[in-house]
Structure formats: C-alpha cells, structure tokens
C-alpha cells in the first residue's frame, strides 16, 4: 500500500475529523494504551519553548497538544483544518488561540514563530513536503521544528506484532469506543503507509531544514524528529 491509495480530498479528511472530534482525545488514550500523553510531554520538552516565545502547533485538533505551552505562559497558536476539532478545543480552552488553516497554505506571515511543531498529523496531509516547506516559511531563522509521528518499530518481531494490532485490533477497539470507526481504519492504514524514520528525515532535509535528527519512542512505534531553520541563531 502507498500514500496515493489513501489520498482523500482535504474536505473529506476534515469531515472525518469533525465527526470524531467529541471523543477524539479519549479514544486516542485507549488506542495508544495510555502512551499518547507521554509522547506529547516529550514533544513539549523537545520544542523547549519559554515565555516570550511564540509556538505554532499545527494539526492541533482539540488543542490537547497546545495546552502545556499555554499553561507555561507561552504564546501558542493551535492551527487545524477541522472546524469541529477547533470548536471542541475552543469550548474547553478559550484562552488558547485556535486558528483554522490548511497545512499546505498556512495563514501566517513569514518568520512568525520561534518553533513549529506537529504531532500525529503530518501523515494526514496530502502533500506533507509542502506542509514542511510552509512550516519552514513561517518559522524564524534559527527556529526549531519538532514532529511526532507514528513510525516503524526497530525490532522486526515487534514490527510484525504492531502491524497486526493496527490492522486487526485497532479497528475492533475503535468500533466499541469511537463515534466513527471507519475513520480509525483510515488512520491505521495511513500509519502503515507512512515512511520510516530515515524516510521522513530525508523529506525534512529536502524541504530546507538543517541539523535533522530523530529519537525513537516505544521501540520506534513513534519517532520525534527535530530540525532547525537555517540562518540566525537557534532559539533559546
């Protein structure tokens, strides 16, 4: 299976996420066996933002990934293309700036953010390289990129077990706890078709980011990629 076979129109994907928005965070906790919160904490640490800086949290959904920045007094913009997700997030956290936007055509000026981050959303963009280029455009010179995405387990036996879970157990669990189980079948297939750690690192470098590196989490089920925008000094 390749990405082309999974492609949906942006409005189709947005509608899918609108539909699952009310229970999205709870279902994610169930399907990840409670690991989602740990993964997100590691992303926040990797971003390393401090008060006075501005962070773009792309594909922020209901804003769960944006909350730690806001709680720390950091100016965070939660951007997503799903109006349903944004509505749920704004109702829960009216103090966070929620903005509707397309990852491949961001509604922000050049060099607007000290750091840009996206967690578990890049693989749902039809043109992920274009999204990487857009994040480069809106990030200040010397600013950081941090991406958390499902990846390829590094142990072959574990990789096989994980694939079985994705394609068999995950849809079954989703049918019991999710409002739109078919959406989670699509998400499972998108994970399986996503490039491995080195593949994503190559995409990031190709779009102009430098100092690309990644860290495996939970045996490579998730990888956190980091990079820096050329020019200036790295944001502190």
XYZ file of C-alpha atoms in Angstrom, residues 25-144:
120
model
C -8.773 12.547 22.841
C -10.386 9.800 24.920
C -10.232 7.313 22.054
C -6.576 8.151 21.415
C -5.741 7.375 25.039
C -7.481 3.996 24.750
C -5.938 3.017 21.417
C -2.406 4.053 22.444
C -2.709 2.163 25.739
C -2.131 5.433 27.594
C 1.112 6.314 25.784
C -0.178 9.425 23.997
C 0.280 11.717 26.987
C 3.886 10.577 27.495
C 4.689 11.102 23.826
C 3.252 14.616 23.940
C 5.304 15.529 27.020
C 8.465 14.502 25.178
C 7.464 16.723 22.241
C 6.992 19.724 24.537
C 10.441 19.122 26.032
C 11.950 18.878 22.546
C 10.358 22.158 21.472
C 11.894 23.756 24.557
C 9.884 26.976 24.300
C 9.947 29.574 27.074
C 7.667 32.508 27.940
C 8.115 35.300 25.446
C 8.336 32.900 22.508
C 5.617 32.012 20.013
C 4.875 28.408 19.007
C 2.842 27.106 16.090
C 1.099 23.856 16.992
C -0.076 22.538 13.643
C -2.779 19.862 13.328
C -3.538 20.710 16.941
C -7.037 19.264 16.813
C -8.817 19.980 20.088
C -5.724 21.668 21.496
C -4.557 18.885 23.797
C -1.034 19.280 22.435
C -1.215 23.080 22.823
C -2.247 23.133 26.468
C 1.226 22.593 28.018
C 2.541 25.687 26.228
C -0.395 27.840 27.300
C -0.113 26.545 30.865
C 3.563 27.602 30.888
C 2.742 31.132 29.735
C 3.959 30.569 26.158
C 2.135 32.178 23.241
C 0.816 29.182 21.299
C -1.343 29.114 18.177
C -3.372 25.924 17.731
C -3.959 25.518 13.999
C -6.093 22.818 12.357
C -8.250 22.366 9.260
C -11.081 20.644 11.146
C -13.606 23.208 12.352
C -15.208 20.511 14.506
C -11.938 19.884 16.335
C -11.332 23.609 16.809
C -14.838 24.106 18.172
C -14.345 21.401 20.804
C -10.952 22.839 21.752
C -12.130 26.451 21.967
C -15.010 25.450 24.200
C -12.628 23.687 26.583
C -9.738 26.177 26.456
C -10.968 29.661 25.468
C -7.595 31.110 26.474
C -5.809 29.392 23.566
C -5.697 30.999 20.109
C -7.376 28.488 17.761
C -6.959 29.213 14.040
C -8.438 27.361 11.067
C -5.793 26.713 8.456
C -4.507 24.430 5.708
C -1.077 22.943 6.481
C -0.042 23.413 2.844
C -1.033 27.100 2.787
C -0.663 28.471 6.292
C -2.432 31.761 7.135
C 0.638 33.275 8.816
C 3.363 35.678 7.773
C 6.940 34.641 7.116
C 9.186 34.225 10.176
C 6.281 34.427 12.644
C 7.158 31.648 15.107
C 10.111 30.658 17.271
C 9.153 26.999 16.831
C 6.745 24.945 14.745
C 5.502 21.535 15.796
C 3.064 18.928 14.534
C 2.081 15.742 16.349
C 0.435 12.797 14.617
C -0.931 14.978 11.835
C 1.646 15.223 9.076
C 0.723 11.852 7.577
C -2.869 13.100 7.111
C -1.716 15.933 4.834
C -1.982 15.117 1.123
C 1.263 16.963 0.389
C 3.427 16.540 3.508
C 6.535 18.027 1.898
C 4.573 21.165 1.092
C 3.492 21.346 4.736
C 7.129 21.018 5.825
C 8.045 23.867 3.493
C 5.228 26.005 4.873
C 6.392 25.398 8.439
C 9.876 26.426 7.322
C 8.470 29.640 5.855
C 6.614 30.730 8.993
C 9.431 29.792 11.406
C 12.072 32.376 12.287
C 15.684 31.796 11.180
C 17.301 29.627 13.816
C 13.872 28.429 14.951
C 13.004 24.808 15.665
